[in-house]
């Protein structure tokens, strides 16, 4: 469960549906508020969480359906874990709003920049080594462009940092930039 707790959560407030079999073969659909999501699960708010089945399907407003299991319950809140483990990058993108995706891109870009500066590379040097333009690196570091996964993997290897650290690590603060 620690892997699930360690996953970066993206705060959101949107509606969804919890669907489950009520034990008689009928499917019950209950509206919920999706408080936040991560690659491993979601935190849901319902009118009452006590009667929701241990296994259910979470239906996002986009139509995405994820099979889940209850990880914890507290009052009207349910912590759910995705039954298949981790959500794919495409599924996570569907789970987040455009604003949330923008903040996520900005965080990745800031972590790439901090790692690049720590290793002493310029934008141009990094761009040359990963086969892109310096302008793309600049856009990626300011959150204006998505960095494809294969390039993030190459960047992580080149800068000797973990891929997890680039994608989901803490965003560097001003004190980190001064230290670099």
Coordinates of N, CA, C and O in Angstrom, one line a residue:
X1 N 0.8 -1.2 0.0 CA 0.0 0.0 0.0 C 0.9 1.3 0.0 O 0.4 2.3 -0.4
X2 N 2.1 1.2 0.4 CA 3.0 2.3 0.5 C 3.2 2.9 -0.9 O 3.3 4.1 -1.0
X3 N 3.3 2.1 -1.9 CA 3.4 2.6 -3.3 C 2.3 3.4 -3.7 O 2.4 4.5 -4.3
X4 N 1.1 3.0 -3.3 CA -0.1 3.8 -3.6 C -0.2 5.1 -2.8 O -0.5 6.1 -3.4
X5 N 0.3 5.1 -1.6 CA 0.3 6.3 -0.8 C 1.3 7.3 -1.3 O 1.2 8.5 -1.2
X6 N 2.4 6.8 -1.9 CA 3.5 7.6 -2.4 C 3.2 8.3 -3.7 O 3.9 9.2 -4.1
X7 N 2.2 7.8 -4.4 CA 1.9 8.3 -5.7 C 1.5 9.8 -5.6 O 0.7 10.1 -4.7
X8 N 1.9 10.6 -6.5 CA 1.6 12.0 -6.5 C 0.1 12.1 -6.8 O -0.4 11.6 -7.8
X9 N -0.6 12.9 -6.0 CA -2.1 13.1 -6.2 C -2.3 14.4 -6.9 O -1.6 15.4 -6.5
X10 N -3.2 14.5 -7.8 CA -3.6 15.7 -8.5 C -5.0 16.1 -8.0 O -5.9 15.4 -8.2
X11 N -5.0 17.2 -7.3 CA -6.3 17.6 -6.7 C -7.2 18.1 -7.8 O -6.9 18.8 -8.7
X12 N -8.5 17.7 -7.6 CA -9.5 18.0 -8.5 C -10.8 18.0 -7.8 O -10.9 17.4 -6.7
X13 N -11.8 18.6 -8.3 CA -13.2 18.5 -7.8 C -14.1 18.3 -9.0 O -14.4 19.3 -9.7
X14 N -14.4 17.1 -9.3 CA -15.3 16.8 -10.4 C -16.2 15.6 -10.1 O -15.9 14.9 -9.2
X15 N -17.2 15.5 -10.8 CA -18.2 14.4 -10.5 C -17.8 13.2 -11.2 O -17.1 13.2 -12.3
X16 N -18.2 12.1 -10.7 CA -18.0 10.8 -11.3 C -19.1 9.9 -10.8 O -20.1 10.3 -10.1
X17 N -19.1 8.6 -11.2 CA -20.1 7.6 -10.8 C -19.4 6.4 -10.2 O -18.4 6.0 -10.8
X18 N -19.9 5.9 -9.1 CA -19.4 4.6 -8.6 C -20.4 3.6 -8.9 O -21.6 3.8 -8.6
X19 N -20.0 2.5 -9.6 CA -20.9 1.5 -10.0 C -20.5 0.2 -9.3 O -19.3 -0.2 -9.3
X20 N -21.5 -0.6 -8.8 CA -21.1 -1.9 -8.2 C -22.4 -2.8 -8.2 O -23.5 -2.3 -8.3
X21 N -22.2 -4.1 -8.1 CA -23.2 -5.0 -8.0 C -23.7 -5.1 -6.5 O -22.9 -5.2 -5.6
X22 N -25.0 -4.9 -6.4 CA -25.6 -4.9 -5.0 C -25.8 -6.3 -4.4 O -26.4 -6.4 -3.4
X23 N -25.3 -7.3 -5.1 CA -25.4 -8.7 -4.5 C -26.6 -9.4 -5.1 O -26.7 -10.6 -4.9
X24 N -27.5 -8.7 -5.8 CA -28.6 -9.4 -6.4 C -28.5 -9.4 -7.9 O -29.5 -9.8 -8.6
X25 N -27.4 -9.0 -8.4 CA -27.2 -9.0 -9.9 C -27.6 -7.7 -10.5 O -27.4 -7.5 -11.7
X26 N -28.0 -6.7 -9.7 CA -28.3 -5.4 -10.2 C -27.2 -4.5 -10.0 O -26.5 -4.6 -9.0
X27 N -26.9 -3.6 -10.9 CA -25.8 -2.6 -10.8 C -26.4 -1.4 -10.2 O -27.4 -0.8 -10.7
X28 N -25.7 -0.9 -9.2 CA -26.1 0.4 -8.5 C -25.1 1.4 -9.0 O -23.9 1.2 -9.0
X29 N -25.7 2.6 -9.4 CA -24.8 3.7 -9.8 C -25.0 4.9 -8.8 O -26.2 5.3 -8.6
X30 N -23.9 5.3 -8.2 CA -24.0 6.3 -7.2 C -23.1 7.5 -7.6 O -21.9 7.3 -7.9
X31 N -23.6 8.7 -7.6 CA -22.8 9.9 -7.9 C -21.8 10.1 -6.8 O -22.0 9.8 -5.6
X32 N -20.6 10.6 -7.2 CA -19.6 10.9 -6.2 C -18.8 12.2 -6.7 O -18.9 12.6 -7.8
X33 N -18.0 12.7 -5.8 CA -17.1 13.8 -6.1 C -15.7 13.2 -6.1 O -15.3 12.6 -5.1
X34 N -15.0 13.3 -7.2 CA -13.6 12.9 -7.2 C -12.8 14.0 -6.7 O -12.6 15.0 -7.3
X35 N -12.2 13.8 -5.5 CA -11.4 14.8 -4.8 C -10.0 15.0 -5.3 O -9.5 16.0 -5.5
X36 N -9.4 13.8 -5.6 CA -8.1 13.8 -6.3 C -7.8 12.5 -6.9 O -8.5 11.5 -6.6
X37 N -6.9 12.5 -7.8 CA -6.5 11.2 -8.5 C -5.0 11.1 -8.6 O -4.3 12.1 -8.4
X38 N -4.5 9.9 -8.7 CA -3.1 9.6 -9.0 C -3.0 8.5 -10.0 O -4.0 8.0 -10.4
X39 N -1.8 8.1 -10.2 CA -1.7 6.9 -11.1 C -2.1 5.6 -10.5 O -2.2 4.6 -11.2
X40 N -2.4 5.6 -9.2 CA -2.7 4.4 -8.5 C -4.1 4.3 -7.9 O -4.6 3.3 -7.5
X41 N -4.8 5.5 -7.9 CA -6.1 5.5 -7.3 C -6.7 6.8 -7.2 O -6.2 7.8 -7.8
X42 N -7.8 6.9 -6.5 CA -8.5 8.2 -6.3 C -9.2 8.3 -4.9 O -9.4 7.3 -4.3
X43 N -9.4 9.5 -4.5 CA -10.1 9.8 -3.3 C -11.4 10.3 -3.6 O -11.6 11.3 -4.3
X44 N -12.5 9.6 -3.1 CA -13.8 9.9 -3.5 C -14.7 10.4 -2.3 O -14.4 9.9 -1.2
X45 N -15.6 11.3 -2.6 CA -16.5 11.7 -1.5 C -17.9 11.3 -2.0 O -18.3 11.6 -3.1
X46 N -18.7 10.6 -1.1 CA -20.0 10.2 -1.4 C -20.9 10.7 -0.2 O -20.4 11.1 0.8
X47 N -22.2 10.6 -0.4 CA -23.1 10.9 0.7 C -22.9 9.9 1.8 O -23.0 10.3 3.0
X48 N -22.7 8.7 1.5 CA -22.3 7.7 2.6 C -21.4 6.6 1.9 O -21.7 6.1 0.8
X49 N -20.3 6.4 2.6 CA -19.4 5.4 2.0 C -19.6 4.0 2.5 O -19.0 3.0 2.0
X50 N -20.4 3.8 3.6 CA -20.5 2.6 4.3 C -21.1 1.5 3.4 O -20.8 0.3 3.6
X51 N -22.0 1.8 2.5 CA -22.7 0.7 1.8 C -22.1 0.5 0.4 O -22.6 -0.3 -0.3
X52 N -21.0 1.2 0.1 CA -20.4 0.9 -1.2 C -19.6 -0.4 -1.2 O -18.9 -0.6 -0.2
X53 N -19.8 -1.2 -2.2 CA -19.1 -2.5 -2.2 C -17.6 -2.4 -2.2 O -17.0 -1.4 -2.6
X54 N -16.9 -3.4 -1.7 CA -15.4 -3.4 -1.7 C -14.8 -3.3 -3.0 O -13.7 -2.8 -3.2
X55 N -15.4 -3.8 -4.1 CA -15.0 -3.7 -5.4 C -16.0 -3.0 -6.2 O -17.2 -3.3 -6.2
X56 N -15.6 -2.0 -7.0 CA -16.5 -1.2 -7.8 C -15.8 -0.6 -9.0 O -14.6 -0.8 -9.2
X57 N -16.6 0.0 -9.9 CA -16.1 0.7 -11.1 C -16.3 2.2 -10.9 O -17.4 2.6 -10.6
X58 N -15.2 2.9 -11.1 CA -15.3 4.4 -11.1 C -15.4 4.9 -12.5 O -14.6 4.5 -13.3
X59 N -16.4 5.6 -12.8 CA -16.7 6.1 -14.1 C -16.4 7.6 -14.1 O -17.1 8.4 -13.4
X60 N -15.5 8.1 -14.9 CA -15.1 9.5 -15.0 C -16.1 10.2 -15.9 O -16.7 9.5 -16.8
X61 N -16.2 11.5 -15.9 CA -17.2 12.2 -16.8 C -16.7 12.0 -18.2 O -17.6 12.2 -19.1
X62 N -15.5 11.7 -18.5 CA -15.0 11.5 -19.8 C -15.4 10.2 -20.4 O -15.3 9.9 -21.6
X63 N -16.0 9.3 -19.5 CA -16.4 8.0 -20.0 C -15.3 6.9 -19.6 O -15.6 5.7 -19.7
X64 N -14.2 7.3 -19.1 CA -13.2 6.4 -18.7 C -13.7 5.6 -17.5 O -14.3 6.1 -16.6
X65 N -13.5 4.3 -17.6 CA -14.0 3.4 -16.5 C -12.8 2.7 -15.9 O -12.0 2.1 -16.6
X66 N -12.6 2.7 -14.6 CA -11.5 2.1 -13.9 C -12.1 1.2 -12.8 O -12.8 1.7 -11.9
X67 N -11.7 -0.1 -12.8 CA -12.1 -1.0 -11.8 C -11.2 -0.7 -10.5 O -10.0 -0.4 -10.6
X68 N -11.9 -0.6 -9.4 CA -11.2 -0.2 -8.2 C -11.6 -1.1 -7.0 O -12.5 -1.9 -7.1
X69 N -10.8 -1.0 -6.0 CA -11.2 -1.7 -4.7 C -11.0 -0.6 -3.6 O -10.2 0.3 -3.7
X70 N -11.8 -0.8 -2.5 CA -11.7 0.2 -1.4 C -10.4 0.0 -0.7 O -10.1 -1.2 -0.3
X71 N -9.6 1.0 -0.5 CA -8.4 0.9 0.2 C -8.6 1.4 1.7 O -8.0 0.8 2.6
X72 N -9.5 2.4 1.9 CA -9.8 2.8 3.2 C -11.1 3.6 3.1 O -11.6 4.0 2.0
X73 N -11.8 3.7 4.3 CA -13.0 4.5 4.4 C -12.9 5.4 5.6 O -12.4 5.0 6.6
X74 N -13.4 6.6 5.5 CA -13.5 7.5 6.6 C -14.6 8.5 6.4 O -14.6 9.3 5.5
X75 N -15.7 8.2 7.1 CA -16.9 9.0 7.0 C -17.4 8.9 5.6 O -17.7 7.8 5.1
X76 N -17.5 10.1 4.9 CA -18.0 10.1 3.5 C -17.0 9.9 2.5 O -17.2 10.0 1.3
X77 N -15.7 9.7 2.9 CA -14.6 9.5 2.0 C -14.2 8.1 1.8 O -14.3 7.3 2.7
X78 N -13.8 7.8 0.6 CA -13.3 6.5 0.2 C -12.0 6.7 -0.5 O -11.9 7.5 -1.4
X79 N -10.9 6.0 0.0 CA -9.7 5.9 -0.8 C -9.8 4.7 -1.7 O -10.0 3.6 -1.2
X80 N -9.6 4.8 -3.0 CA -9.8 3.7 -3.9 C -8.4 3.4 -4.5 O -7.6 4.3 -4.8
X81 N -8.1 2.2 -4.8 CA -6.9 1.7 -5.5 C -7.4 1.1 -6.8 O -8.3 0.3 -6.8
X82 N -6.7 1.4 -7.9 CA -7.1 0.9 -9.1 C -6.7 -0.6 -9.1 O -5.6 -1.0 -8.7
X83 N -7.7 -1.5 -9.5 CA -7.5 -2.9 -9.5 C -6.4 -3.4 -10.3 O -5.7 -4.4 -10.0
X84 N -6.1 -2.7 -11.5 CA -5.0 -3.1 -12.4 C -3.7 -2.5 -12.1 O -2.8 -2.5 -12.9
X85 N -3.6 -1.9 -10.9 CA -2.3 -1.2 -10.5 C -2.3 0.2 -10.9 O -3.0 1.0 -10.4
X86 N -1.4 0.5 -11.9 CA -1.2 1.9 -12.3 C -2.0 2.2 -13.5 O -2.2 1.5 -14.4
X87 N -2.5 3.5 -13.5 CA -3.2 4.0 -14.7 C -2.1 4.4 -15.7 O -1.1 4.9 -15.4
X88 N -2.4 4.2 -17.0 CA -1.5 4.5 -18.0 C -1.4 6.1 -18.1 O -2.3 6.8 -17.6
X89 N -0.4 6.6 -18.8 CA -0.3 8.0 -19.0 C -1.5 8.6 -19.7 O -2.0 9.7 -19.4
X90 N -2.0 7.9 -20.7 CA -3.2 8.3 -21.4 C -4.4 8.4 -20.5 O -5.2 9.3 -20.5
X91 N -4.6 7.4 -19.6 CA -5.7 7.4 -18.7 C -5.6 8.5 -17.7 O -6.5 9.2 -17.4
X92 N -4.3 8.7 -17.2 CA -4.1 9.8 -16.2 C -4.5 11.2 -16.9 O -5.0 12.0 -16.2
X93 N -4.1 11.3 -18.1 CA -4.4 12.6 -18.8 C -5.9 12.8 -18.9 O -6.4 13.9 -18.7
X94 N -6.7 11.7 -19.1 CA -8.1 11.8 -19.2 C -8.7 12.2 -17.8 O -9.7 12.8 -17.7
X95 N -8.0 11.7 -16.8 CA -8.5 11.9 -15.4 C -8.3 13.4 -14.9 O -8.9 13.8 -14.0
X96 N -7.4 14.1 -15.6 CA -7.1 15.4 -15.1 C -7.6 16.5 -16.0 O -7.7 16.3 -17.2
X97 N -8.0 17.6 -15.5 CA -8.4 18.8 -16.3 C -7.3 19.4 -17.0 O -6.1 19.1 -16.7
X98 N -7.5 20.2 -18.0 CA -6.5 20.9 -18.7 C -5.6 21.7 -17.8 O -4.4 21.8 -17.9
X99 N -6.2 22.4 -16.8 CA -5.4 23.1 -15.8 C -4.5 22.2 -15.0 O -3.3 22.6 -14.8
X100 N -5.0 21.1 -14.6 CA -4.2 20.1 -13.8 C -3.0 19.6 -14.7 O -1.9 19.5 -14.2
X101 N -3.3 19.3 -16.0 CA -2.3 18.8 -16.9 C -1.2 19.9 -17.0 O 0.0 19.6 -17.1
X102 N -1.6 21.2 -17.1 CA -0.7 22.3 -17.3 C 0.2 22.4 -16.0 O 1.5 22.5 -16.2
X103 N -0.3 22.3 -14.8 CA 0.5 22.3 -13.6 C 1.4 21.1 -13.6 O 2.6 21.2 -13.1
X104 N 1.0 20.0 -14.0 CA 1.8 18.8 -14.0 C 3.0 19.0 -15.0 O 4.1 18.6 -14.7
X105 N 2.7 19.5 -16.2 CA 3.8 19.8 -17.2 C 4.8 20.7 -16.6 O 6.0 20.6 -16.8
X106 N 4.3 21.8 -15.9 CA 5.2 22.8 -15.3 C 6.1 22.2 -14.3 O 7.3 22.5 -14.2
X107 N 5.5 21.3 -13.5 CA 6.3 20.6 -12.4 C 7.4 19.7 -13.1 O 8.6 19.8 -12.6
X108 N 7.1 19.0 -14.1 CA 8.1 18.2 -14.8 C 9.2 19.0 -15.4 O 10.3 18.8 -15.2
X109 N 8.7 20.1 -16.0 CA 9.7 21.0 -16.6 C 10.7 21.6 -15.6 O 11.9 21.7 -15.8
X110 N 10.1 22.0 -14.4 CA 11.0 22.6 -13.4 C 12.0 21.6 -12.8 O 13.1 21.9 -12.6
X111 N 11.5 20.3 -12.7 CA 12.4 19.3 -12.2 C 13.5 18.9 -13.3 O 14.7 18.7 -12.9
X112 N 13.1 19.0 -14.6 CA 14.1 18.8 -15.6 C 15.2 19.9 -15.6 O 16.4 19.6 -15.7
X113 N 14.7 21.1 -15.5 CA 15.6 22.3 -15.4 C 16.6 22.2 -14.3 O 17.8 22.4 -14.4
X114 N 16.0 21.9 -13.1 CA 16.9 21.8 -11.9 C 17.9 20.7 -12.1 O 19.1 20.9 -11.7
X115 N 17.5 19.5 -12.6 CA 18.5 18.4 -12.8 C 19.5 18.8 -13.9 O 20.7 18.5 -13.7
X116 N 19.1 19.5 -14.9 CA 20.0 19.9 -16.0 C 21.0 20.9 -15.4 O 22.2 20.7 -15.7
X117 N 20.6 21.9 -14.6 CA 21.5 22.8 -14.1 C 22.4 22.2 -13.1 O 23.6 22.6 -13.0
X118 N 21.9 21.3 -12.3 CA 22.8 20.6 -11.3 C 23.9 19.8 -12.0 O 25.0 19.8 -11.5
X119 N 23.6 19.2 -13.2 CA 24.7 18.5 -13.9 C 25.5 19.4 -14.8 O 26.5 19.0 -15.4
X120 N 25.2 20.7 -14.9 CA 26.0 21.7 -15.6 C 25.7 21.8 -17.1 O 26.6 22.2 -17.8
X121 N 24.6 21.3 -17.5 CA 24.3 21.3 -19.0 C 23.5 22.6 -19.3 O 22.7 23.1 -18.5
X122 N 23.7 23.2 -20.5 CA 22.9 24.3 -21.0 C 21.7 23.7 -21.7 O 21.7 22.4 -21.9
X123 N 20.7 24.5 -22.0 CA 19.6 24.0 -22.7 C 20.0 23.4 -24.1 O 19.5 22.3 -24.5
X124 N 20.9 24.1 -24.7 CA 21.4 23.6 -26.0 C 22.2 22.3 -25.9 O 22.0 21.4 -26.8
X125 N 23.0 22.1 -24.9 CA 23.7 20.8 -24.7 C 22.7 19.7 -24.5 O 22.9 18.6 -25.0
X126 N 21.7 19.9 -23.6 CA 20.8 18.9 -23.4 C 20.0 18.6 -24.6 O 19.8 17.4 -25.0
X127 N 19.6 19.6 -25.4 CA 18.8 19.4 -26.6 C 19.6 18.6 -27.6 O 19.0 17.7 -28.2
X128 N 20.9 18.9 -27.8 CA 21.7 18.1 -28.7 C 21.8 16.7 -28.3 O 21.7 15.8 -29.2
X129 N 21.9 16.4 -27.0 CA 22.1 15.0 -26.6 C 20.8 14.2 -26.7 O 20.9 13.0 -26.8
X130 N 19.6 14.8 -26.6 CA 18.4 14.1 -26.7 C 17.7 14.2 -28.1 O 16.7 13.7 -28.4
X131 N 18.4 15.0 -29.0 CA 17.9 15.1 -30.4 C 16.7 16.0 -30.6 O 15.8 15.7 -31.4
X132 N 16.7 17.1 -29.9 CA 15.6 18.1 -30.1 C 16.3 19.5 -30.2 O 17.5 19.6 -30.1
X133 N 15.5 20.5 -30.4 CA 16.0 21.8 -30.5 C 16.1 22.5 -29.1 O 15.3 22.0 -28.1
X134 N 16.9 23.4 -28.9 CA 17.0 24.2 -27.6 C 15.7 24.9 -27.3 O 15.3 25.0 -26.1
X135 N 15.0 25.3 -28.3 CA 13.7 26.0 -28.1 C 12.7 25.0 -27.5 O 11.9 25.4 -26.6
X136 N 12.7 23.7 -27.9 CA 11.9 22.7 -27.4 C 12.2 22.5 -25.9 O 11.3 22.4 -25.0
X137 N 13.5 22.4 -25.6 CA 13.9 22.2 -24.2 C 13.4 23.4 -23.3 O 12.8 23.2 -22.2
X138 N 13.5 24.6 -23.9 CA 13.1 25.8 -23.2 C 11.6 25.8 -22.9 O 11.1 26.1 -21.8
X139 N 10.8 25.4 -24.0 CA 9.3 25.3 -23.8 C 9.0 24.2 -22.8 O 8.0 24.4 -22.0
X140 N 9.6 23.1 -22.9 CA 9.4 22.0 -22.0 C 9.6 22.4 -20.5 O 8.9 22.1 -19.6
X141 N 10.7 23.1 -20.3 CA 11.1 23.5 -18.9 C 10.1 24.5 -18.4 O 10.0 24.7 -17.2
X142 N 9.4 25.3 -19.2 CA 8.5 26.2 -18.7 C 7.0 25.7 -18.8 O 6.1 26.4 -18.5
X143 N 6.9 24.4 -19.1 CA 5.6 23.8 -19.1 C 4.7 24.0 -20.3 O 3.6 23.7 -20.3
X144 N 5.3 24.6 -21.4 CA 4.6 24.9 -22.6 C 4.5 23.8 -23.6 O 3.8 23.8 -24.5
X145 N 5.4 22.7 -23.3 CA 5.4 21.6 -24.2 C 5.5 20.3 -23.4 O 6.1 20.3 -22.4
X146 N 4.8 19.3 -23.9 CA 4.9 17.9 -23.3 C 6.2 17.3 -23.7 O 6.6 17.3 -24.9
X147 N 6.9 16.6 -22.8 CA 8.1 15.8 -23.1 C 7.6 14.4 -23.2 O 7.1 13.8 -22.2
X148 N 7.8 13.8 -24.4 CA 7.4 12.4 -24.5 C 8.1 11.5 -23.5 O 9.3 11.8 -23.2
X149 N 7.5 10.4 -23.1 CA 8.1 9.5 -22.2 C 9.5 9.0 -22.6 O 10.4 8.9 -21.8
X150 N 9.6 8.6 -23.9 CA 11.0 8.1 -24.3 C 12.0 9.2 -24.1 O 13.2 8.8 -23.8
X151 N 11.7 10.4 -24.3 CA 12.7 11.5 -24.1 C 12.9 11.7 -22.6 O 14.0 12.0 -22.2
X152 N 11.9 11.6 -21.8 CA 12.1 11.8 -20.3 C 13.0 10.7 -19.8 O 13.8 10.9 -19.0
X153 N 12.8 9.5 -20.4 CA 13.7 8.3 -19.9 C 15.2 8.7 -20.3 O 16.1 8.4 -19.5
X154 N 15.4 9.2 -21.5 CA 16.7 9.5 -22.0 C 17.3 10.7 -21.1 O 18.4 10.6 -20.7
X155 N 16.5 11.7 -20.8 CA 16.9 12.8 -19.9 C 17.3 12.3 -18.6 O 18.3 12.7 -18.0
X156 N 16.5 11.4 -18.0 CA 16.8 10.8 -16.7 C 18.1 10.1 -16.7 O 18.9 10.3 -15.8
X157 N 18.3 9.3 -17.7 CA 19.6 8.6 -17.8 C 20.8 9.6 -17.9 O 21.8 9.4 -17.3
X158 N 20.6 10.5 -18.8 CA 21.7 11.5 -19.1 C 22.0 12.3 -17.9 O 23.2 12.6 -17.6
X159 N 21.0 12.7 -17.2 CA 21.2 13.6 -16.0 C 21.4 12.8 -14.7 O 21.6 13.4 -13.6
X160 N 21.4 11.5 -14.8 CA 21.6 10.6 -13.7 C 20.6 10.9 -12.5 O 21.0 11.1 -11.4
X161 N 19.3 10.9 -12.9 CA 18.3 11.1 -11.9 C 17.2 10.0 -12.2 O 17.2 9.4 -13.3
X162 N 16.3 9.7 -11.3 CA 15.3 8.7 -11.5 C 14.2 9.3 -12.4 O 13.9 10.5 -12.3
X163 N 13.6 8.5 -13.2 CA 12.4 8.9 -14.0 C 11.3 9.3 -13.1 O 10.6 10.3 -13.3
X164 N 11.1 8.6 -12.0 CA 10.1 8.9 -11.0 C 10.3 10.3 -10.4 O 9.4 11.1 -10.2
X165 N 11.6 10.6 -10.2 CA 11.9 11.9 -9.6 C 11.6 13.0 -10.6 O 11.1 14.1 -10.2
X166 N 11.8 12.8 -11.9 CA 11.4 13.8 -12.9 C 9.9 14.0 -13.0 O 9.4 15.1 -13.1
X167 N 9.2 12.9 -13.0 CA 7.8 12.9 -13.3 C 7.0 13.3 -12.0 O 6.0 14.1 -12.1
X168 N 7.4 12.8 -10.9 CA 6.5 12.9 -9.7 C 7.2 13.4 -8.5 O 6.6 13.5 -7.4
X169 N 8.5 13.8 -8.6 CA 9.2 14.3 -7.4 C 8.7 15.7 -7.0 O 7.9 16.3 -7.7
X170 N 9.2 16.1 -5.9 CA 8.8 17.5 -5.4 C 9.3 18.5 -6.4 O 10.4 18.4 -6.9
X171 N 8.5 19.5 -6.6 CA 8.9 20.7 -7.5 C 10.0 21.4 -6.8 O 9.9 21.7 -5.6
X172 N 11.1 21.8 -7.5 CA 12.2 22.5 -6.9 C 11.7 23.9 -6.5 O 11.0 24.5 -7.2
X173 N 12.1 24.3 -5.3 CA 11.7 25.6 -4.8 C 12.8 26.6 -5.2 O 13.8 26.2 -5.7
X174 N 12.6 27.9 -4.8 CA 13.6 28.9 -5.1 C 15.0 28.6 -4.4 O 16.0 28.8 -5.0
X175 N 14.9 28.0 -3.3 CA 16.2 27.6 -2.6 C 16.9 26.6 -3.3 O 18.2 26.5 -3.3
X176 N 16.2 25.6 -4.0 CA 16.9 24.6 -4.8 C 17.6 25.2 -6.0 O 18.6 24.8 -6.4
X177 N 16.9 26.2 -6.6 CA 17.5 26.9 -7.8 C 18.8 27.6 -7.4 O 19.8 27.6 -8.2
X178 N 18.8 28.2 -6.2 CA 20.0 28.9 -5.8 C 21.2 27.9 -5.5 O 22.3 28.2 -5.7
X179 N 20.8 26.7 -5.0 CA 21.8 25.7 -4.7 C 22.4 25.1 -6.0 O 23.6 24.7 -6.0
X180 N 21.7 25.1 -7.1 CA 22.2 24.5 -8.3 C 23.1 25.5 -8.9 O 24.1 25.5 -9.4

